[in-house]
mmCIF file of C-alpha atoms and ligand atoms in Angstrom:
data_model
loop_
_atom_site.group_PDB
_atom_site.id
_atom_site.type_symbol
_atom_site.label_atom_id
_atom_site.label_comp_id
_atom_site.label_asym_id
_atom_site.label_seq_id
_atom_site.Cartn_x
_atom_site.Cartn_y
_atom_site.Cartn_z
ATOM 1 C CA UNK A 1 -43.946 -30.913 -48.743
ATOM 2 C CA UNK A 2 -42.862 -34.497 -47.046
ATOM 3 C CA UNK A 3 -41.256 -35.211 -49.985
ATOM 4 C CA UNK A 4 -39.381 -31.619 -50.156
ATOM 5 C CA UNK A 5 -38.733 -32.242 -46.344
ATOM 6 C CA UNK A 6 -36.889 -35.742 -46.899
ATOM 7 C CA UNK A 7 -34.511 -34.463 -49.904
ATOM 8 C CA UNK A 8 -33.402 -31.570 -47.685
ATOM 9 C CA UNK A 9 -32.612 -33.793 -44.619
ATOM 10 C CA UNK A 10 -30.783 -36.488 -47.247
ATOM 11 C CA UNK A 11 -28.834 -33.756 -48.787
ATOM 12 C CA UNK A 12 -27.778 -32.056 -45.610
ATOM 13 C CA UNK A 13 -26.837 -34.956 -44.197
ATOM 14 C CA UNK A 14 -24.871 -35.643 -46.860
ATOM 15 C CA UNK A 15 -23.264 -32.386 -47.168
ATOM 16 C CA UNK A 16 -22.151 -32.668 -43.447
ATOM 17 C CA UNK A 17 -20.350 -35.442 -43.775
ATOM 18 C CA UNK A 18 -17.691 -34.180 -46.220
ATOM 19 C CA UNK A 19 -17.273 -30.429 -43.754
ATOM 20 C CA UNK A 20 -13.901 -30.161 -41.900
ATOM 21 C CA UNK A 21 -13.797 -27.020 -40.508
ATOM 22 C CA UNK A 22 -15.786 -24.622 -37.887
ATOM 23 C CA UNK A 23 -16.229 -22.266 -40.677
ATOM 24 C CA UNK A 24 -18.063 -24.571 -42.843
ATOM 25 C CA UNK A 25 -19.625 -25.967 -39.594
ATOM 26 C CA UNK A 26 -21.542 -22.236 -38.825
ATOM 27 C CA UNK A 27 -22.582 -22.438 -42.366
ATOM 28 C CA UNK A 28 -23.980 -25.492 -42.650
ATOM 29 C CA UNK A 29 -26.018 -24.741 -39.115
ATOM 30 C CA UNK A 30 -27.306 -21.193 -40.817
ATOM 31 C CA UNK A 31 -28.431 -22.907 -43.702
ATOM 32 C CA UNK A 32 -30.862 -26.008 -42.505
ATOM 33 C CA UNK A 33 -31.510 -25.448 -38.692
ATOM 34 C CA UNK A 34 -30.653 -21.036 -38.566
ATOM 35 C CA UNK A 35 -33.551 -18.832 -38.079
ATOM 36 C CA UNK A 36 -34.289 -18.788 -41.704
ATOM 37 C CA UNK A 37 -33.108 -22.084 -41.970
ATOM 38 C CA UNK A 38 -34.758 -24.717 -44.641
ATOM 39 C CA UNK A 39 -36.041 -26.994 -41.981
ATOM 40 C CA UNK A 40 -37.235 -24.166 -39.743
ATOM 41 C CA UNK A 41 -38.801 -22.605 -42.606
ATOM 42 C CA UNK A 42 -40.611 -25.763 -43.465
ATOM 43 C CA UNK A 43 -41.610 -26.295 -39.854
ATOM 44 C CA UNK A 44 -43.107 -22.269 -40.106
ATOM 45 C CA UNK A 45 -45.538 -23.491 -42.923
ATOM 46 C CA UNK A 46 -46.928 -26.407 -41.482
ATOM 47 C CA UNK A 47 -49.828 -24.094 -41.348
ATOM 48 C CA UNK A 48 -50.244 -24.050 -44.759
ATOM 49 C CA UNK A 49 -50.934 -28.056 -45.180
ATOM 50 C CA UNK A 50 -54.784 -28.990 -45.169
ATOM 51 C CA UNK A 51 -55.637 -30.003 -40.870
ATOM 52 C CA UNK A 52 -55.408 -33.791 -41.402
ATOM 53 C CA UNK A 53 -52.153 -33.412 -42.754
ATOM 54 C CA UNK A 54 -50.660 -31.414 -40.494
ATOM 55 C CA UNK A 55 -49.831 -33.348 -37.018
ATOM 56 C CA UNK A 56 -47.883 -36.192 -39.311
ATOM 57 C CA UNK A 57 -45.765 -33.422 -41.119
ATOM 58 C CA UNK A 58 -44.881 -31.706 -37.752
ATOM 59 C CA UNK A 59 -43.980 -34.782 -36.297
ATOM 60 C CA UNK A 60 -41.796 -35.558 -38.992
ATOM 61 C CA UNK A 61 -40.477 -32.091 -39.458
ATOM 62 C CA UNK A 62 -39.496 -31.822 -35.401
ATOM 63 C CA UNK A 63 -37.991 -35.727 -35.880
ATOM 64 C CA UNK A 64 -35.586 -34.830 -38.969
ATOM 65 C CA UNK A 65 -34.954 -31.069 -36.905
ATOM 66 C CA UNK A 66 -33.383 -33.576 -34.072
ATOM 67 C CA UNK A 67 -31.768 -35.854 -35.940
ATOM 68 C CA UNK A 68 -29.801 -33.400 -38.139
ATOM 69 C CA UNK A 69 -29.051 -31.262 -34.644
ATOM 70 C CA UNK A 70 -28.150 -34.381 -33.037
ATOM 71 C CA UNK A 71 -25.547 -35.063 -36.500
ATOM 72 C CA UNK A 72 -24.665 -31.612 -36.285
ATOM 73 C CA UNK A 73 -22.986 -32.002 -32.530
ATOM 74 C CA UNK A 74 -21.406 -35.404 -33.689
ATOM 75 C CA UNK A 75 -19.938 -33.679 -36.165
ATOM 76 C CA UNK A 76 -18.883 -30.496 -34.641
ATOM 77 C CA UNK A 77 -17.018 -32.157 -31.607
ATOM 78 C CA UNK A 78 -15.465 -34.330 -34.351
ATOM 79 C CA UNK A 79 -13.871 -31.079 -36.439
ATOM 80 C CA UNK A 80 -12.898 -29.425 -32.974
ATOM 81 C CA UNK A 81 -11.054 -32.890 -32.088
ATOM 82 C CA UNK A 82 -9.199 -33.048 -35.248
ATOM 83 C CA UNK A 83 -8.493 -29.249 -35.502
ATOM 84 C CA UNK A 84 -7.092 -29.525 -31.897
ATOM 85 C CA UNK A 85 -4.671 -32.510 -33.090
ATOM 86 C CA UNK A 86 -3.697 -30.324 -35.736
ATOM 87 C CA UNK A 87 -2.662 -27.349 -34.251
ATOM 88 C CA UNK A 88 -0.534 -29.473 -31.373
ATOM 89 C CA UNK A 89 1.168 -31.438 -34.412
ATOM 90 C CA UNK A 90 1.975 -27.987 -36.025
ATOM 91 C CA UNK A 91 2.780 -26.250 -32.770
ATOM 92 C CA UNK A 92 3.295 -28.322 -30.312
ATOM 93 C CA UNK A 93 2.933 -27.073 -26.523
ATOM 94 C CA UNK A 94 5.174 -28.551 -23.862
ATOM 95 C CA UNK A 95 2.856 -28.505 -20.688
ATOM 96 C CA UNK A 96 5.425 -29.246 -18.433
ATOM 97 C CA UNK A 97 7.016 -25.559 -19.128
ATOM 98 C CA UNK A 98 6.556 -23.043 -16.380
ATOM 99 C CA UNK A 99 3.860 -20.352 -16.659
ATOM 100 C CA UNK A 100 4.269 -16.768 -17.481
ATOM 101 C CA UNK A 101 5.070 -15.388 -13.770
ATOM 102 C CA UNK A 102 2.553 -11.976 -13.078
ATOM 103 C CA UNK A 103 4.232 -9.203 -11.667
ATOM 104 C CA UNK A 104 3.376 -8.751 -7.977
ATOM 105 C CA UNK A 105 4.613 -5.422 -6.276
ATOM 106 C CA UNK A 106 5.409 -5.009 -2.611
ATOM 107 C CA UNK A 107 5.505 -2.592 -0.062
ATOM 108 C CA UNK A 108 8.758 0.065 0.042
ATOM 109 C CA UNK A 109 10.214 -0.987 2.961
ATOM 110 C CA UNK A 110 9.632 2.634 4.168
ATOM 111 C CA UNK A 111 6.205 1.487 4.314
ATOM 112 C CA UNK A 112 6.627 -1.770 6.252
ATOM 113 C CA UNK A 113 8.645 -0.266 8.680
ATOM 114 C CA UNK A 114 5.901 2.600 9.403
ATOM 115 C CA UNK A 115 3.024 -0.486 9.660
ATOM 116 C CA UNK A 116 5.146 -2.149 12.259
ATOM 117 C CA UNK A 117 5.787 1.033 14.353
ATOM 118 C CA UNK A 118 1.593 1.864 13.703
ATOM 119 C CA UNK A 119 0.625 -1.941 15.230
ATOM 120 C CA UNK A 120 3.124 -1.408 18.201
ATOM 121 C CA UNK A 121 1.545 1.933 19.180
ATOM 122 C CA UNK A 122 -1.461 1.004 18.773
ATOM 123 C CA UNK A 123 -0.773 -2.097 20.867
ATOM 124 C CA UNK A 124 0.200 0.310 23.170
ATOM 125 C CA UNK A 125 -2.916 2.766 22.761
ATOM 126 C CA UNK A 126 -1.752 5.435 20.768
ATOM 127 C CA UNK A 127 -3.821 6.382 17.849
ATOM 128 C CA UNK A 128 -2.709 8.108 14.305
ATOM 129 C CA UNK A 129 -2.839 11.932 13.948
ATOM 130 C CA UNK A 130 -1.955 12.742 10.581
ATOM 131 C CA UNK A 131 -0.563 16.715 10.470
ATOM 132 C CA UNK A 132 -0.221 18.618 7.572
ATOM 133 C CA UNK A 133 3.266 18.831 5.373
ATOM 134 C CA UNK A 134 2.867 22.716 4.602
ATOM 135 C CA UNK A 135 3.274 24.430 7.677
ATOM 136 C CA UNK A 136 3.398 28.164 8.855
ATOM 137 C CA UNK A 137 6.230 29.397 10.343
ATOM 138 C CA UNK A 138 4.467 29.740 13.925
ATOM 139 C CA UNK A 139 3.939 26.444 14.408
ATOM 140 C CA UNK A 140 6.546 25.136 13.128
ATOM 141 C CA UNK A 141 9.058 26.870 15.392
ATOM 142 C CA UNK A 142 7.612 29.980 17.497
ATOM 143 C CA UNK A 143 4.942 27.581 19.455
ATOM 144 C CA UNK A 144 7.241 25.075 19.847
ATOM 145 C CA UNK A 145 9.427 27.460 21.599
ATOM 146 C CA UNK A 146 11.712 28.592 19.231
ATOM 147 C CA UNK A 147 10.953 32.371 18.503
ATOM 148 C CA UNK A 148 12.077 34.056 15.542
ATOM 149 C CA UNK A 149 16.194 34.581 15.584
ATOM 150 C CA UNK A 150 16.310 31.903 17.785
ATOM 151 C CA UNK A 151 19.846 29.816 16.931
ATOM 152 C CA UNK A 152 17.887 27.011 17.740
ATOM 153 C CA UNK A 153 16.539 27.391 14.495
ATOM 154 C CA UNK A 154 19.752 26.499 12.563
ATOM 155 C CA UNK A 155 18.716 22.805 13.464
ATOM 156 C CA UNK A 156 16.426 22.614 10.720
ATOM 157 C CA UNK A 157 17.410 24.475 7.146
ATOM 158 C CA UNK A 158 14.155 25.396 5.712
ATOM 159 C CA UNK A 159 12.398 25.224 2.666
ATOM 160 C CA UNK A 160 10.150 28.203 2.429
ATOM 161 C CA UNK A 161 7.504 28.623 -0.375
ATOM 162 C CA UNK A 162 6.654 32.088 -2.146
ATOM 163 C CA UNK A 163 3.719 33.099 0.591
ATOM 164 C CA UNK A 164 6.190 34.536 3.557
ATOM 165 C CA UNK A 165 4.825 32.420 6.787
ATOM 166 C CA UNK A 166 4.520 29.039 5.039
ATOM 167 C CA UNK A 167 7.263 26.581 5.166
ATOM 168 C CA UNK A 168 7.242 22.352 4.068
ATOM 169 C CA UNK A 169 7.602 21.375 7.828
ATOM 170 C CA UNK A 170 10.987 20.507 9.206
ATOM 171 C CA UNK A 171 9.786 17.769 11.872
ATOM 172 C CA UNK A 172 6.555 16.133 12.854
ATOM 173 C CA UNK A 173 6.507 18.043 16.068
ATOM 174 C CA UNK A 174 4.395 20.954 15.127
ATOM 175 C CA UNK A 175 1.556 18.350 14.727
ATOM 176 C CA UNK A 176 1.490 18.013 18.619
ATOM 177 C CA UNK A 177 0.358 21.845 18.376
ATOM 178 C CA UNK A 178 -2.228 21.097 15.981
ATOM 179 C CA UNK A 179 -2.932 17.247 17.794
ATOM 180 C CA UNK A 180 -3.478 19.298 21.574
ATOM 181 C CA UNK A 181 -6.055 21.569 19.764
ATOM 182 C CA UNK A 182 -7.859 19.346 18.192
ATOM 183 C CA UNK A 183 -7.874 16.525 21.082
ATOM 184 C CA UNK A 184 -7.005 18.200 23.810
ATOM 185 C CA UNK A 185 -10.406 19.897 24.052
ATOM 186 C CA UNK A 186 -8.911 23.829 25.678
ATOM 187 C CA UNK A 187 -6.481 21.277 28.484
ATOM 188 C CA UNK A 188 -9.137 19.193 29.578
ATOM 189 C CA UNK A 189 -8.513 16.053 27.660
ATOM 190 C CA UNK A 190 -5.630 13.530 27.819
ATOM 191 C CA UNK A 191 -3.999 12.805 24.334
ATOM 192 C CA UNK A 192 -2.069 9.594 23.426
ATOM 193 C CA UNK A 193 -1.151 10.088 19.544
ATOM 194 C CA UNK A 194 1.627 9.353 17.003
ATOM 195 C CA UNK A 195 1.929 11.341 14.334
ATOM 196 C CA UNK A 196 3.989 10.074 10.921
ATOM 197 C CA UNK A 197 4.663 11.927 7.531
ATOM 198 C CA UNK A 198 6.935 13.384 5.403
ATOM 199 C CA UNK A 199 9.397 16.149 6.574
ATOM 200 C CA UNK A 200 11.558 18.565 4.509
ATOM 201 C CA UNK A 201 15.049 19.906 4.969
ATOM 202 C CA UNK A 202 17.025 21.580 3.020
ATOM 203 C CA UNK A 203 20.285 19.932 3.506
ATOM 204 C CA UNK A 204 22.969 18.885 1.975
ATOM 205 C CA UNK A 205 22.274 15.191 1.125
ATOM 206 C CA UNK A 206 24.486 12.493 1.947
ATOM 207 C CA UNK A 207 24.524 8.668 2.741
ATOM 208 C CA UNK A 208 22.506 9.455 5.995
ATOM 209 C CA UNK A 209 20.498 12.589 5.108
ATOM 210 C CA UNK A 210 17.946 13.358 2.569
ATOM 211 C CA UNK A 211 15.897 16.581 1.686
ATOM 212 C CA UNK A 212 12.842 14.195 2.189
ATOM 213 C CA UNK A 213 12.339 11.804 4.931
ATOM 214 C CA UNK A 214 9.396 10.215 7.292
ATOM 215 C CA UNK A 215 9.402 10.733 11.354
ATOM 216 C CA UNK A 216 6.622 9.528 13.280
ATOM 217 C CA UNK A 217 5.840 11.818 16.408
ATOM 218 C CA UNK A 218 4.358 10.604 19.188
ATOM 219 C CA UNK A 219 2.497 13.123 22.456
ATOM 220 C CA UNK A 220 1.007 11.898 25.477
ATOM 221 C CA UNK A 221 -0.785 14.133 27.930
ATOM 222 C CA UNK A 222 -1.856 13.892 31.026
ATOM 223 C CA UNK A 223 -1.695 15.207 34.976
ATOM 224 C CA UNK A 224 0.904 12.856 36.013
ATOM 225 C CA UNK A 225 2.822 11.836 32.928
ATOM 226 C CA UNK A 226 6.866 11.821 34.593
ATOM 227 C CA UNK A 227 10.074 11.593 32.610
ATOM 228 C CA UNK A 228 9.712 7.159 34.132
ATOM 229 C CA UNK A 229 6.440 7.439 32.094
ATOM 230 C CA UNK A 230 8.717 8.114 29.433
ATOM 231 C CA UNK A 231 11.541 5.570 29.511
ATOM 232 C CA UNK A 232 9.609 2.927 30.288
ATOM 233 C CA UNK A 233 6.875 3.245 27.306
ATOM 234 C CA UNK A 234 9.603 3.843 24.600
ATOM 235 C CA UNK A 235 12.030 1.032 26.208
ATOM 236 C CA UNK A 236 8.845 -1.417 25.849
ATOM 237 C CA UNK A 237 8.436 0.462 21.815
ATOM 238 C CA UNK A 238 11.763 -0.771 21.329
ATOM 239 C CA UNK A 239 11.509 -4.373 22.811
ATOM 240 C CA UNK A 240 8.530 -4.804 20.651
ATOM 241 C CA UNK A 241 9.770 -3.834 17.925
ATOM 242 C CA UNK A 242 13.419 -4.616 17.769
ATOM 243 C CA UNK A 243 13.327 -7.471 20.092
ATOM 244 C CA UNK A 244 12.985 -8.495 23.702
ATOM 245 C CA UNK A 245 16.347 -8.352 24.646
ATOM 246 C CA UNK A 246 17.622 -5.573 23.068
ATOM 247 C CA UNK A 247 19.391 -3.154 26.011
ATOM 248 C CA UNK A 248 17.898 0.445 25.518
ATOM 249 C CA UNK A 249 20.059 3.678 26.735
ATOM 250 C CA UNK A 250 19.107 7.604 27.008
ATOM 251 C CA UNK A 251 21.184 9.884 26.814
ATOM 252 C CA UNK A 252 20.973 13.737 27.759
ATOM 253 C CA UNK A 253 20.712 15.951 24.805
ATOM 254 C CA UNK A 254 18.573 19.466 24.121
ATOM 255 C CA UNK A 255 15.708 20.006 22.444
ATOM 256 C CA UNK A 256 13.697 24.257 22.703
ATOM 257 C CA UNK A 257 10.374 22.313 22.515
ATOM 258 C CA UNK A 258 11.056 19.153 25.805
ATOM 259 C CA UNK A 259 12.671 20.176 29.056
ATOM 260 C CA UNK A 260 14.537 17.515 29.746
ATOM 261 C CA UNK A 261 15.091 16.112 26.570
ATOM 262 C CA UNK A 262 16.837 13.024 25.306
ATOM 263 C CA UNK A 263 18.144 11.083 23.065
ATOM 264 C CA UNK A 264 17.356 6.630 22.899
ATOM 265 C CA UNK A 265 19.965 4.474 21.799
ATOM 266 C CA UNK A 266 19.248 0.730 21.226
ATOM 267 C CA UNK A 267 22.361 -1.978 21.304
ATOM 268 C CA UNK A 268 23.280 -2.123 17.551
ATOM 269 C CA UNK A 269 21.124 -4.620 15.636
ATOM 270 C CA UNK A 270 23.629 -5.943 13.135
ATOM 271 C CA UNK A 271 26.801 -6.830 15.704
ATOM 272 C CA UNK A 272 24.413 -6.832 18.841
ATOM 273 C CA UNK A 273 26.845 -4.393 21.002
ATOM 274 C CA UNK A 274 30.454 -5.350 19.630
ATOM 275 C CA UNK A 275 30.581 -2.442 17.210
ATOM 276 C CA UNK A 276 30.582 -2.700 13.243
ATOM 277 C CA UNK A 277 30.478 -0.146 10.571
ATOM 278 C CA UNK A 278 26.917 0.857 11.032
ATOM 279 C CA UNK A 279 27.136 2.061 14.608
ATOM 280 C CA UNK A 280 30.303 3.163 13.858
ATOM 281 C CA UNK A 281 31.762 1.168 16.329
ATOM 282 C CA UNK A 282 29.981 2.596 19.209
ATOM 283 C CA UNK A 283 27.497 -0.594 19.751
ATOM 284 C CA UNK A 284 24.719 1.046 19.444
ATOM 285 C CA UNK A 285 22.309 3.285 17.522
ATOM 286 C CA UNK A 286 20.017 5.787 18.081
ATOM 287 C CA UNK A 287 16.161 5.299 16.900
ATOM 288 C CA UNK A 288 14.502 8.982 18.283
ATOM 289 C CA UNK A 289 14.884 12.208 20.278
ATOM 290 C CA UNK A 290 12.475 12.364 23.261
ATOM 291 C CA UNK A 291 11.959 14.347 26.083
ATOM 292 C CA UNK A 292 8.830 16.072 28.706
ATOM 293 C CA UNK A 293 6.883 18.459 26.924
ATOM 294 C CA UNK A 294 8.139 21.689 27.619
ATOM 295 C CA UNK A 295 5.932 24.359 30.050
ATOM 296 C CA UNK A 296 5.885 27.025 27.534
ATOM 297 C CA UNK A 297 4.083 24.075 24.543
ATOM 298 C CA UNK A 298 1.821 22.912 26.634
ATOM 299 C CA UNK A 299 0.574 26.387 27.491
ATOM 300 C CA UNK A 300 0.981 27.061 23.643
ATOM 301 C CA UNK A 301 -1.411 23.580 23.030
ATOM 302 C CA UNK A 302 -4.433 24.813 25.683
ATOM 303 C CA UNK A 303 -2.600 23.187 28.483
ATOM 304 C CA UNK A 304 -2.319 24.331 32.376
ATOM 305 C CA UNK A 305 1.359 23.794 32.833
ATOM 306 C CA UNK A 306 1.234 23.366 36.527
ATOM 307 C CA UNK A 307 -1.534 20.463 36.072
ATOM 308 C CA UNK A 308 -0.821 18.992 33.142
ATOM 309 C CA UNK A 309 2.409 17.537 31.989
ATOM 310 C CA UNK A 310 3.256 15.337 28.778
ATOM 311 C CA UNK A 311 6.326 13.485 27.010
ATOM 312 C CA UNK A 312 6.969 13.730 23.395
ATOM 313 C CA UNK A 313 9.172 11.951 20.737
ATOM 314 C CA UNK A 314 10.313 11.793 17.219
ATOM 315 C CA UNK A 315 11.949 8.556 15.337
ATOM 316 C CA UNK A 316 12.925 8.473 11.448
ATOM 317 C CA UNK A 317 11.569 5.518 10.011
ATOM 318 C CA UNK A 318 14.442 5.349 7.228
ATOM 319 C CA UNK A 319 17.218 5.489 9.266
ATOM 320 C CA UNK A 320 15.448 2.496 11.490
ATOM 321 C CA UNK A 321 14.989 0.307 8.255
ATOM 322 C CA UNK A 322 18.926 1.570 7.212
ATOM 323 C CA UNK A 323 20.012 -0.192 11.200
ATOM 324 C CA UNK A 324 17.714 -3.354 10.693
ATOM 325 C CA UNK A 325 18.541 -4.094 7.135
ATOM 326 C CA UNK A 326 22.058 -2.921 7.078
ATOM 327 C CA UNK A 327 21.306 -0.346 4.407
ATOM 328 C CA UNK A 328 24.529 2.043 3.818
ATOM 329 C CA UNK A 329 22.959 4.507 1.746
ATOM 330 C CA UNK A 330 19.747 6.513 2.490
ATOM 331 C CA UNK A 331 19.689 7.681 -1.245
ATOM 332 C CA UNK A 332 18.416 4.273 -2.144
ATOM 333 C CA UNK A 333 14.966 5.059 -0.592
ATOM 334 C CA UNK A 334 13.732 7.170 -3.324
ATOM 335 C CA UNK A 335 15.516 6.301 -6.090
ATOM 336 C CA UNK A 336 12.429 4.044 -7.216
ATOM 337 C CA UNK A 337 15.495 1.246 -8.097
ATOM 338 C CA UNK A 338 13.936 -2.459 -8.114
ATOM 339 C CA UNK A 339 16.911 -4.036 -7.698
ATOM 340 C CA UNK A 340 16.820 -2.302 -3.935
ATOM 341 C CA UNK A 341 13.351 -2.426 -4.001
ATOM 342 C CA UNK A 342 12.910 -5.824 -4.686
ATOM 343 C CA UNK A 343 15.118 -7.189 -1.741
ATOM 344 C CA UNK A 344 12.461 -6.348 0.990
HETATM 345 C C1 LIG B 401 13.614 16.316 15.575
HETATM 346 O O1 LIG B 401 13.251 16.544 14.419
HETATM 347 C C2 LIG B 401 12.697 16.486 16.737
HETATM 348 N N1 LIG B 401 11.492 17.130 16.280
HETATM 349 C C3 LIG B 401 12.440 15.135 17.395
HETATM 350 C C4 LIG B 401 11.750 15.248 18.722
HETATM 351 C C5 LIG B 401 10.377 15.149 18.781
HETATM 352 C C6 LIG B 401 12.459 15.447 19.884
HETATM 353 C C7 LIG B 401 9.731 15.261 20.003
HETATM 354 C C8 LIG B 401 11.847 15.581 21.101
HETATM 355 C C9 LIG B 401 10.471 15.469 21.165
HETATM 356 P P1 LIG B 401 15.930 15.391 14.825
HETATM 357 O O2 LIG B 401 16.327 16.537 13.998
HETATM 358 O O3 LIG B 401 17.010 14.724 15.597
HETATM 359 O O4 LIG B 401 14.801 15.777 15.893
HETATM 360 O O5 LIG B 401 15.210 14.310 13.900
HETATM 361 C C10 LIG B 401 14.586 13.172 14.432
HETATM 362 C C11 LIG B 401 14.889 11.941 13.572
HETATM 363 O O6 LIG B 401 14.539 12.207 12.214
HETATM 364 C C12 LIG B 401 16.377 11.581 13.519
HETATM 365 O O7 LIG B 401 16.750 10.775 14.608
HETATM 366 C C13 LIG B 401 16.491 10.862 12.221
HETATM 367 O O8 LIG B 401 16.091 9.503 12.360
HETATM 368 C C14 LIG B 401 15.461 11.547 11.356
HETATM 369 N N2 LIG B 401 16.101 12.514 10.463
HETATM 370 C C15 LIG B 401 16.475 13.777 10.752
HETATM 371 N N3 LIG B 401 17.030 14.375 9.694
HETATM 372 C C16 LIG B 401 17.032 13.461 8.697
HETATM 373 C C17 LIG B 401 17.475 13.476 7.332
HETATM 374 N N4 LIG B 401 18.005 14.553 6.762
HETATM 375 N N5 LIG B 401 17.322 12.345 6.609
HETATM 376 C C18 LIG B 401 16.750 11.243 7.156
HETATM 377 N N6 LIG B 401 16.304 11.181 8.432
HETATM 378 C C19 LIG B 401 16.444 12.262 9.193
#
């Protein structure tokens, strides 16, 4: 068997000097040092040899096992180098060339305008109430103070669905209904909330209107919340988030659901008060409607009128991005086009 052992480690020693490939390589390896290798198969029926032979064949085995394993690696890194030089003679590859860029998406600017008004009021202590977007009728209009017939209720065309009560809502505001019953705990309990999501009118669309659009509501209740309580938390919204100089204005204005109500203009972003297209040349823009919650939707929300009071607001995100960014168009918003998209 020594002899058998020697003229299989000559041969495949000899045979793995003429292999030039991986292929060959594998083959090579399955055939002397595999499983059912020759060597291993040897080294399985040292057994077999009478006991005094058997310690100088294993040793001999295990020796030639190293030495062709140890020939085997030579080898192997040998056929990788040259296969390497090959393929970068045939194809060569230009390191210096810039990578393959991975597609990264960002946020609609929607989306990064709703964040920053989220951290702000938050800053300021209002938390996130989130309302639902199918509505019934009652809420939507007759708790807010606008009963049925009402001409109030030509400020907001309608989508209805097929079961008569249930609308997509017009405005955030019927989530301060919902917000004072769920927080509000029967009057007893002050509320500080905002409340953003989608709203729904059926109007005819145009550069500054769309049949789909975000406001973000915000309610605060309390038993000595005034109309100063008012200006002066929105004016410091607005500092925050459009700057610490910006001037702020209100102007008088009607909403069935505040008594007073209002309307908050800040100095135009773009020409900072000289007048340009986007303000039309006023110098300066409105960002929401506002006003004290009115008697009858605080009663309608568990409230004691004559102890508790509240102010109340509504902004439209898009229409805030359109100011900031310059954006003439609201269609652009949903149009899912990456050239727009891709700018912010
Ligand atoms: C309201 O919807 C009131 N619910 C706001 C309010 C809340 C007042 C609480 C008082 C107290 P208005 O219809 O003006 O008001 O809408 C508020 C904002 O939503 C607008 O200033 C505008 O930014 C945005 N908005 C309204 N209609 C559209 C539209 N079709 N497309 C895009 N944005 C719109």
């Amino acid at each position: 068997m020594l002899e058998q052992l020697d003229a299989i480690y000559s041969q495949a020693l000899a045979r793995l000097d003429g292999l030039t490939d991986g292929e060959a390589l594998a083959e090579w390896q399955r055939r002397y040092l595999g499983k059912k290798g020759e060597i291993t198969l040897l080294l399985r029926a040292t057994g077999t040899l009478p006991q005094e032979q058997r310690a100088a064949f294993g040793q001999r085995a295990n020796a030639l096992r190293d030495a062709l394993s140890a020939a085997y690696t030579e080898r192997a890194t040998a056929v990788r180098q040259a296969e390497l030089s090959r393929s970068l003679e045939e194809a060569p590859l230009d390191v210096t060339l810039p990578g393959r860029r991975v597609p990264v998406g960002g946020l609609h600017p929607t989306t990064q305008t709703l964040r920053q008004i989220y951290a702000i009021w938050a800053e300021m202590g209002f938390q996130v109430f989130r309302s639902r977007d199918v509505e019934d009728d009652d809420t939507n209009f007759t708790l807010l103070n606008i009963p049925p017939h009402h001409p109030a209720r030509d400020m907001w065309d309608t989508f209805h669905t097929t079961t008569p009560g249930v609308i997509l809502r017009t405005h955030t505001s019927p989530g301060q209904i919902r917000a004072m019953h769920t927080y509000g705990e029967n009057g007893t309990q002050p509320i500080r909330v905002i409340l953003p999501g989608m709203c729904y009118r059926y109007e005819q669309i145009s550069a500054r209107s769309e049949i789909q659009f975000n406001q973000v509501e915000g309610l605060a209740t309390g038993r000595n919340i005034r109309l100063t309580d008012l200006k002066g938390t929105i004016t410091e919204f607005a500092r925050r988030m459009f700057g610490p100089d910006k001037r702020v204005r209100f102007r008088g204005s009607y909403f069935p659901f505040t008594e007073p109500s209002l309307e908050v203009d800040i100095e135009c972003i773009l020409c900072g008060g000289d007048g340009c297209p986007v303000c039309k040349y006023t110098g300066w823009i409105e960002i929401a409607g506002c006003g004290m919650v009115h008697p009858v939707v605080l009663q309608n929300g568990g409230y004691d009128p004559r102890e508790w009071s509240g102010f109340a607001f509504g902004m439209g995100p898009e229409r805030m991005t359109m100011n900031v960014h310059g954006i003439q168009d609201i269609r652009y918003f949903w149009q899912n086009d990456l050239r727009f998209l891709e700018q912010f």
